[in-house]
Every structure is written in structure tokens, then in C-alpha cells.
Tab-separated table of C-alpha atoms in Angstrom:
chain	number	residue	atom	x	y	z
A	1	MET	CA	0.000	0.000	0.000
A	2	GLU	CA	1.483	3.311	-1.133
A	3	ILE	CA	0.614	6.346	1.009
A	4	SER	CA	1.419	9.944	0.065
A	5	LYS	CA	0.665	13.115	2.005
A	6	GLY	CA	0.956	16.826	1.374
A	7	PHE	CA	-0.748	20.204	1.272
A	8	VAL	CA	-2.712	22.065	-1.393
A	9	LYS	CA	-3.625	25.725	-1.441
A	10	VAL	CA	-7.268	26.704	-1.099
A	11	THR	CA	-9.104	29.920	-0.333
A	12	GLY	CA	-7.899	31.020	3.105
A	13	GLY	CA	-4.900	28.739	3.536
A	14	GLU	CA	-3.613	25.220	2.906
A	15	VAL	CA	-5.300	21.885	3.507
A	16	TRP	CA	-3.610	18.572	4.242
A	17	TYR	CA	-4.370	15.486	2.153
A	18	ARG	CA	-3.617	11.760	2.263
A	19	ARG	CA	-3.688	9.454	-0.771
A	20	VAL	CA	-3.719	5.657	-0.498
A	21	LYS	CA	-2.907	3.467	-3.523
A	22	ASN	CA	-2.636	-0.268	-3.984
A	23	GLY	CA	-2.529	-0.760	-7.729
A	24	GLY	CA	-6.302	-0.807	-8.337
A	25	ASN	CA	-7.376	0.929	-11.530
A	26	GLY	CA	-10.883	1.970	-10.510
A	27	ILE	CA	-11.985	5.594	-10.388
A	28	PRO	CA	-10.618	7.267	-7.218
A	29	LEU	CA	-12.752	7.829	-4.115
A	30	LEU	CA	-12.584	11.220	-2.370
A	31	VAL	CA	-13.765	11.195	1.259
A	32	LEU	CA	-15.333	14.214	3.017
A	33	HIS	CA	-15.186	14.065	6.797
A	34	GLY	CA	-17.873	15.117	9.241
A	35	GLY	CA	-17.948	18.056	11.590
A	36	PRO	CA	-17.833	20.890	10.794
A	37	GLY	CA	-14.342	21.208	12.265
A	38	ASN	CA	-13.565	17.514	12.761
A	39	SER	CA	-10.915	15.462	10.973
A	40	HIS	CA	-10.679	12.598	8.497
A	41	LEU	CA	-8.965	10.275	10.983
A	42	PRO	CA	-11.720	7.733	11.848
A	43	LEU	CA	-12.578	7.445	8.159
A	44	GLU	CA	-9.156	5.935	7.472
A	45	ALA	CA	-11.073	2.713	8.083
A	46	LEU	CA	-11.925	3.098	4.376
A	47	ASP	CA	-8.303	2.421	3.428
A	48	VAL	CA	-9.468	-1.137	2.700
A	49	LEU	CA	-11.240	0.163	-0.414
A	50	ASN	CA	-7.862	0.849	-2.021
A	51	GLU	CA	-7.768	-2.720	-3.340
A	52	HIS	CA	-9.749	-1.496	-6.346
A	53	ARG	CA	-9.084	2.250	-6.418
A	54	GLU	CA	-7.128	5.086	-4.885
A	55	VAL	CA	-8.707	6.538	-1.728
A	56	ILE	CA	-8.099	10.215	-0.949
A	57	TYR	CA	-8.823	12.110	2.268
A	58	TYR	CA	-8.309	15.724	3.221
A	59	ASP	CA	-8.811	17.690	6.411
A	60	GLN	CA	-10.941	20.730	5.732
A	61	LEU	CA	-9.355	24.095	6.387
A	62	GLY	CA	-9.085	24.921	10.075
A	63	SER	CA	-9.212	21.342	11.332
A	64	GLY	CA	-7.179	18.155	11.546
A	65	TYR	CA	-3.691	18.531	10.096
A	66	SER	CA	-4.647	21.491	7.893
A	67	GLN	CA	-3.762	25.110	8.522
A	68	ARG	CA	-5.834	26.905	11.155
A	69	PRO	CA	-6.244	30.526	10.103
A	70	ASP	CA	-7.731	32.847	12.694
A	71	ASN	CA	-10.485	34.175	10.455
A	72	PRO	CA	-14.115	33.379	11.423
A	73	ASN	CA	-15.306	34.659	8.034
A	74	LEU	CA	-13.885	31.493	6.453
A	75	TRP	CA	-16.306	29.182	8.253
A	76	ARG	CA	-19.109	29.302	5.680
A	77	LEU	CA	-20.650	26.536	3.620
A	78	ASP	CA	-19.998	28.266	0.292
A	79	ARG	CA	-16.266	28.556	1.049
A	80	PHE	CA	-16.059	24.848	1.932
A	81	VAL	CA	-17.832	24.040	-1.357
A	82	GLU	CA	-15.265	26.179	-3.169
A	83	GLU	CA	-12.506	24.390	-1.247
A	84	LEU	CA	-13.758	20.981	-2.406
A	85	GLY	CA	-13.542	22.074	-6.038
A	86	GLN	CA	-10.043	23.427	-5.457
A	87	VAL	CA	-8.884	20.173	-3.854
A	88	ARG	CA	-10.207	18.193	-6.822
A	89	LYS	CA	-8.423	20.474	-9.251
A	90	GLU	CA	-5.106	20.472	-7.391
A	91	LEU	CA	-5.136	16.673	-6.980
A	92	ARG	CA	-6.210	16.207	-10.623
A	93	LEU	CA	-9.313	14.193	-9.813
A	94	GLU	CA	-11.041	14.660	-13.161
A	95	GLU	CA	-13.209	11.576	-12.579
A	96	VAL	CA	-14.073	10.747	-9.005
A	97	HIS	CA	-16.489	9.084	-6.616
A	98	ILE	CA	-17.233	11.200	-3.525
A	99	LEU	CA	-18.265	9.882	-0.113
A	100	GLY	CA	-19.411	12.358	2.508
A	101	HIS	CA	-20.089	11.528	6.136
A	102	SER	CA	-22.503	13.576	8.305
A	103	TRP	CA	-21.623	17.269	7.707
A	104	GLY	CA	-19.637	15.891	4.767
A	105	THR	CA	-22.987	15.106	3.116
A	106	THR	CA	-24.079	18.723	3.615
A	107	LEU	CA	-20.926	19.702	1.767
A	108	LEU	CA	-21.368	16.970	-0.845
A	109	SER	CA	-24.968	17.853	-1.699
A	110	SER	CA	-24.161	21.554	-1.924
A	111	TYR	CA	-21.237	20.782	-4.210
A	112	LEU	CA	-23.291	18.510	-6.470
A	113	LEU	CA	-25.904	21.240	-6.834
A	114	THR	CA	-23.224	23.370	-8.551
A	115	SER	CA	-23.284	20.735	-11.367
A	116	PRO	CA	-19.582	19.765	-11.313
A	117	ASN	CA	-18.218	17.549	-14.080
A	118	GLY	CA	-16.698	14.124	-13.569
A	119	VAL	CA	-18.477	12.914	-10.425
A	120	LYS	CA	-19.167	9.229	-11.063
A	121	SER	CA	-21.235	8.574	-7.931
A	122	ALA	CA	-22.057	10.007	-4.501
A	123	VAL	CA	-22.304	8.207	-1.165
A	124	PHE	CA	-24.270	10.008	1.558
A	125	SER	CA	-23.177	8.377	4.812
A	126	SER	CA	-25.315	9.325	7.847
A	127	PRO	CA	-26.658	12.333	5.952
A	128	CYS	CA	-27.451	15.789	7.283
A	129	LEU	CA	-29.313	17.500	4.446
A	130	SER	CA	-31.751	19.544	6.530
A	131	ALA	CA	-30.638	21.177	9.769
A	132	PRO	CA	-34.222	21.749	10.973
A	133	ARG	CA	-35.124	18.112	10.364
A	134	TRP	CA	-31.902	17.011	12.064
A	135	ALA	CA	-32.791	19.108	15.106
A	136	ASP	CA	-36.278	17.596	15.220
A	137	ASP	CA	-34.828	14.071	15.033
A	138	GLN	CA	-32.462	14.818	17.907
A	139	LYS	CA	-35.325	16.108	20.061
A	140	ARG	CA	-37.156	12.844	19.451
A	141	LEU	CA	-34.097	10.748	20.306
A	142	LEU	CA	-33.384	12.819	23.412
A	143	LYS	CA	-36.824	11.952	24.754
A	144	GLU	CA	-35.670	8.313	24.862
A	145	MET	CA	-32.720	9.173	27.109
A	146	PRO	CA	-32.847	8.892	30.945
A	147	SER	CA	-34.783	11.751	32.534
A	148	GLU	CA	-31.747	13.051	34.430
A	149	VAL	CA	-29.764	13.343	31.171
A	150	GLN	CA	-32.648	15.200	29.543
A	151	ALA	CA	-32.932	17.550	32.520
A	152	ILE	CA	-29.242	18.497	32.455
A	153	ILE	CA	-29.308	19.125	28.710
A	154	ASP	CA	-32.526	21.178	28.853
A	155	ARG	CA	-31.330	23.255	31.800
A	156	SER	CA	-27.870	23.890	30.348
A	157	GLU	CA	-29.227	25.002	27.000
A	158	ALA	CA	-31.845	27.221	28.630
A	159	GLU	CA	-29.279	28.842	30.937
A	160	GLY	CA	-26.507	29.076	28.348
A	161	THR	CA	-24.148	26.807	30.292
A	162	THR	CA	-23.384	24.389	27.477
A	163	ASP	CA	-19.665	24.671	28.257
A	164	SER	CA	-20.185	23.104	31.698
A	165	LYS	CA	-18.779	19.726	32.727
A	166	GLU	CA	-22.228	18.266	33.447
A	167	TYR	CA	-23.514	19.259	29.995
A	168	LYS	CA	-20.517	17.604	28.327
A	169	GLU	CA	-21.029	14.458	30.410
A	170	ALA	CA	-24.737	14.354	29.549
A	171	THR	CA	-24.081	14.778	25.838
A	172	GLN	CA	-21.494	11.989	26.028
A	173	GLU	CA	-24.221	9.614	27.237
A	174	TYR	CA	-26.202	10.534	24.126
A	175	TYR	CA	-23.157	10.060	21.903
A	176	LYS	CA	-22.530	6.575	23.323
A	177	LYS	CA	-25.968	5.582	22.102
A	178	HIS	CA	-26.291	7.470	18.820
A	179	VAL	CA	-22.762	8.381	17.628
A	180	CYS	CA	-20.652	5.293	18.362
A	181	ARG	CA	-21.935	2.256	20.234
A	182	LEU	CA	-18.542	0.540	20.536
A	183	ASP	CA	-17.412	0.229	24.155
A	184	PRO	CA	-14.824	1.487	24.748
A	185	TRP	CA	-14.617	3.967	21.897
A	186	PRO	CA	-11.770	3.226	19.474
A	187	GLU	CA	-8.614	5.227	20.120
A	188	VAL	CA	-8.963	6.765	16.667
A	189	MET	CA	-12.230	8.400	17.765
A	190	LYS	CA	-10.592	9.855	20.867
A	191	LYS	CA	-7.650	11.160	18.850
A	192	ALA	CA	-9.988	12.696	16.289
A	193	PHE	CA	-11.497	14.889	19.004
A	194	THR	CA	-8.043	16.282	19.811
A	195	LEU	CA	-7.596	17.191	16.128
A	196	GLY	CA	-10.944	18.954	15.874
A	197	ASN	CA	-11.616	22.676	15.941
A	198	SER	CA	-14.461	23.477	18.305
A	199	ASP	CA	-14.580	27.103	17.137
A	200	ILE	CA	-15.631	25.997	13.635
A	201	TYR	CA	-18.157	23.538	15.050
A	202	LEU	CA	-19.666	26.164	17.334
A	203	SER	CA	-19.722	28.813	14.611
A	204	MET	CA	-21.354	26.634	11.968
A	205	TRP	CA	-23.363	24.131	14.033
A	206	GLY	CA	-23.604	24.770	17.770
A	207	PRO	CA	-22.566	23.480	21.215
A	208	SER	CA	-23.731	19.895	20.546
A	209	GLU	CA	-25.204	17.603	17.913
A	210	PHE	CA	-28.720	18.447	19.043
A	211	CYS	CA	-28.376	22.161	19.764
A	212	VAL	CA	-28.208	23.851	16.351
A	213	THR	CA	-27.421	27.545	16.732
A	214	GLY	CA	-24.735	28.174	14.092
A	215	ASN	CA	-24.853	29.551	10.560
A	216	LEU	CA	-26.122	26.200	9.223
A	217	LYS	CA	-29.246	26.454	11.381
A	218	GLU	CA	-31.580	27.075	8.419
A	219	TYR	CA	-29.782	24.836	5.938
A	220	ASP	CA	-32.179	22.603	4.002
A	221	CYS	CA	-31.459	21.307	0.516
A	222	THR	CA	-34.349	18.832	0.338
A	223	PRO	CA	-36.325	20.982	-2.153
A	224	ARG	CA	-33.408	20.595	-4.593
A	225	LEU	CA	-32.389	16.962	-4.077
A	226	HIS	CA	-34.261	15.993	-7.246
A	227	GLU	CA	-31.619	17.971	-9.180
A	228	ILE	CA	-28.820	15.566	-8.200
A	229	ASN	CA	-28.150	13.537	-11.328
A	230	VAL	CA	-25.341	11.188	-10.310
A	231	PRO	CA	-25.829	7.647	-8.945
A	232	SER	CA	-26.366	8.067	-5.206
A	233	LEU	CA	-26.260	5.731	-2.219
A	234	PHE	CA	-27.602	6.663	1.220
A	235	LEU	CA	-26.290	4.913	4.334
A	236	CYS	CA	-26.957	5.079	8.070
A	237	GLY	CA	-27.071	2.962	11.206
A	238	ARG	CA	-30.249	1.706	12.828
A	239	TYR	CA	-29.451	3.784	15.959
A	240	ASP	CA	-27.959	6.704	14.031
A	241	GLU	CA	-28.592	10.308	14.991
A	242	ALA	CA	-29.047	10.596	11.227
A	243	ALA	CA	-32.347	8.774	11.680
A	244	PRO	CA	-33.162	5.890	9.312
A	245	ASP	CA	-36.595	7.232	8.372
A	246	THR	CA	-35.073	10.597	7.483
A	247	THR	CA	-32.242	8.962	5.525
A	248	ILE	CA	-34.752	6.897	3.536
A	249	TYR	CA	-36.800	10.032	2.907
A	250	PHE	CA	-33.754	11.853	1.545
A	251	SER	CA	-32.981	8.923	-0.740
A	252	SER	CA	-36.532	9.014	-2.105
A	253	LEU	CA	-35.941	12.568	-3.352
A	254	VAL	CA	-32.855	11.719	-5.436
A	255	PRO	CA	-33.645	10.020	-8.765
A	256	GLU	CA	-32.896	6.271	-8.664
A	257	ALA	CA	-30.997	6.514	-5.379
A	258	LYS	CA	-30.467	3.450	-3.197
A	259	TYR	CA	-30.155	3.101	0.578
A	260	HIS	CA	-28.767	0.645	3.112
A	261	ILE	CA	-29.295	0.493	6.887
A	262	PHE	CA	-26.621	-1.051	9.148
A	263	GLU	CA	-28.620	-2.854	11.805
A	264	GLU	CA	-26.007	-2.865	14.591
A	265	SER	CA	-24.647	0.652	14.152
A	266	SER	CA	-25.226	4.263	15.054
A	267	HIS	CA	-23.400	7.223	13.430
A	268	THR	CA	-20.123	5.427	12.646
A	269	PRO	CA	-21.043	2.219	10.811
A	270	TYR	CA	-17.674	2.334	9.038
A	271	LEU	CA	-16.228	1.470	12.477
A	272	GLU	CA	-19.128	-0.372	14.122
A	273	GLN	CA	-19.782	-2.722	11.174
A	274	HIS	CA	-16.587	-2.185	9.276
A	275	GLU	CA	-16.630	-5.217	6.969
A	276	GLU	CA	-20.248	-4.791	5.917
A	277	TYR	CA	-19.797	-1.051	5.368
A	278	ALA	CA	-16.723	-1.566	3.189
A	279	ALA	CA	-18.449	-4.304	1.195
A	280	VAL	CA	-21.578	-2.217	0.563
A	281	VAL	CA	-19.620	0.859	-0.536
A	282	SER	CA	-17.183	-1.135	-2.680
A	283	ALA	CA	-20.002	-2.929	-4.477
A	284	TYR	CA	-21.817	0.341	-5.159
A	285	LEU	CA	-18.744	2.075	-6.535
A	286	HIS	CA	-18.095	-0.883	-8.832
A	287	GLU	CA	-21.711	-0.903	-9.985
A	288	SER	CA	-21.652	2.841	-10.689
A	289	GLU	CA	-18.499	2.535	-12.794
A	290	HIS	CA	-19.907	-0.217	-14.951
A	291	LYS	CA	-23.356	1.154	-15.690
A	292	ALA	CA	-24.069	1.280	-19.388
């Protein structure tokens, strides 16, 4: 397995990338990490897909191993969409499959709606394509949590104390159920948190997965999903914060899209059911390449 790393210039700074090759001649796969402000690190589980194609990751500007400019004006969806196009150009990815995870699907859908050339297929993994619907789903899932957890979260958000220790502990209980159900969490998940940029997350999303107060608060691309004209696959876990019924609904809006639910997973099926996730994605990429 041949691994190369480097930096490419984008609007606002430089972003770090990682390319993984193993001799496969399929169309490359570009992976968009979640967040906003997180890193690609847990998604390196997709290295196994390099048997048939090159797999490329990059950390979005401000997070992971990329430069961290002190400029809040950079943390906007349209700049991240522009960045994605710049990364493709600099890495010469004329033909490409793109997989986005969580916020990465927000970025992916917005990018596809600019009608870029050369995208062979799109994989929407644990999609967030409507912030209001996401918030509603989280409220529903929170009601299933223990009453004391709900009380801490409600009180902290009402009083503006979402930076408190008890709020963080309460949200962690939610994350154990709906973000990653592995116990203990893999070290790669813990390390990813140290590489994240909470300022970007807070600016664009909010203090937690279920408290949406950032500049993405009104984001909703569902009225335009019918415009996506590349083969599309929607994925999520049965216990995902990206709720299965919402994921299936999104898939119904994209022409000829398919979906798959991982029955033993939450928001990280690429870790929780690694072999099945890799097999499903690999098969779909192969199918998309060989459509008549």
C-alpha cells in the first residue's frame, strides 16, 4: 500500500491530504469528513477500499492537520464548497467518486448542486441535508434518554451553560448511544477529538449535535435533491442520529438513489460494522463505474 501526504492551497490557507494506492485501476474515491471542524482520521477505516481504487482524504481548512487561520469569516458553507472544487483540481481528480459523512454530506450535496463535471457517484453516509429536520430528530431521540440526562441538557441550554462539565457528560451519554456504540470507543475516535476545531463547530453548528445555533441552522437542501443527477447511495445505522426514516426520505428525493441500513450501528457504521460497510460501498462504486 502506497501512502502519500501533502498540502494544497485553497481559499484562506492550505489543507492537508492523504492518498492511499494499492494498484487498483478503478476511479478514485474522495472522502469528506464530518464536523464541521472535525478530521478525516476515523474514516481511514476506508483504506481497505484501495484494493480497487485510490482513496483520498483531506482535512478541511481549520481542522485536523490542515492550517488553522484565525479568520471566522472562512467558516461558511460556500467557502467549503469552493474548497472541495479546489482540492479536486489540485489533486487532478477529473473523474471521481465522492463519499461524505454527516456534515460531509451537507458539503457533498451543496457541491453537487453546482453541477460539477466528472463525479461518477455520490455516497451520503449518515446524511445531514436539513438542519431543521436534524434538530427535530435529535429532540425525538433525546426523549428516549434517561430523565436526568434530559434535565441536564434542557437546563444547560436554557441557561446558556453548554460549556459546563455536566452538559458535556450528559451529551457523552447521548453520543454513546447514537454516535458510536462501541465500548470502549476506538482510540482513533478519541484522537480525532483532539484534532478537531471546536470554534468551527460552534460557529457553523452549535454546542452539541442536538443544539443547532450556528450559521447552518436554516440549511435545508431537500427541495433541490431531485436535481442531483449522479448515482447516489444513502447509508446510516439503525441507531444513528441521522435517523433511518429521514435517511430513507432523503434517498426518495434523489432520482434512482439506493439506501442501506446497518442494523447494529449508530453514526459510525464504518467502524461499528466495518466489513459490511466496506463491502456495501465497494459494491456500489463498482456498480456505478460499470453502468451502461
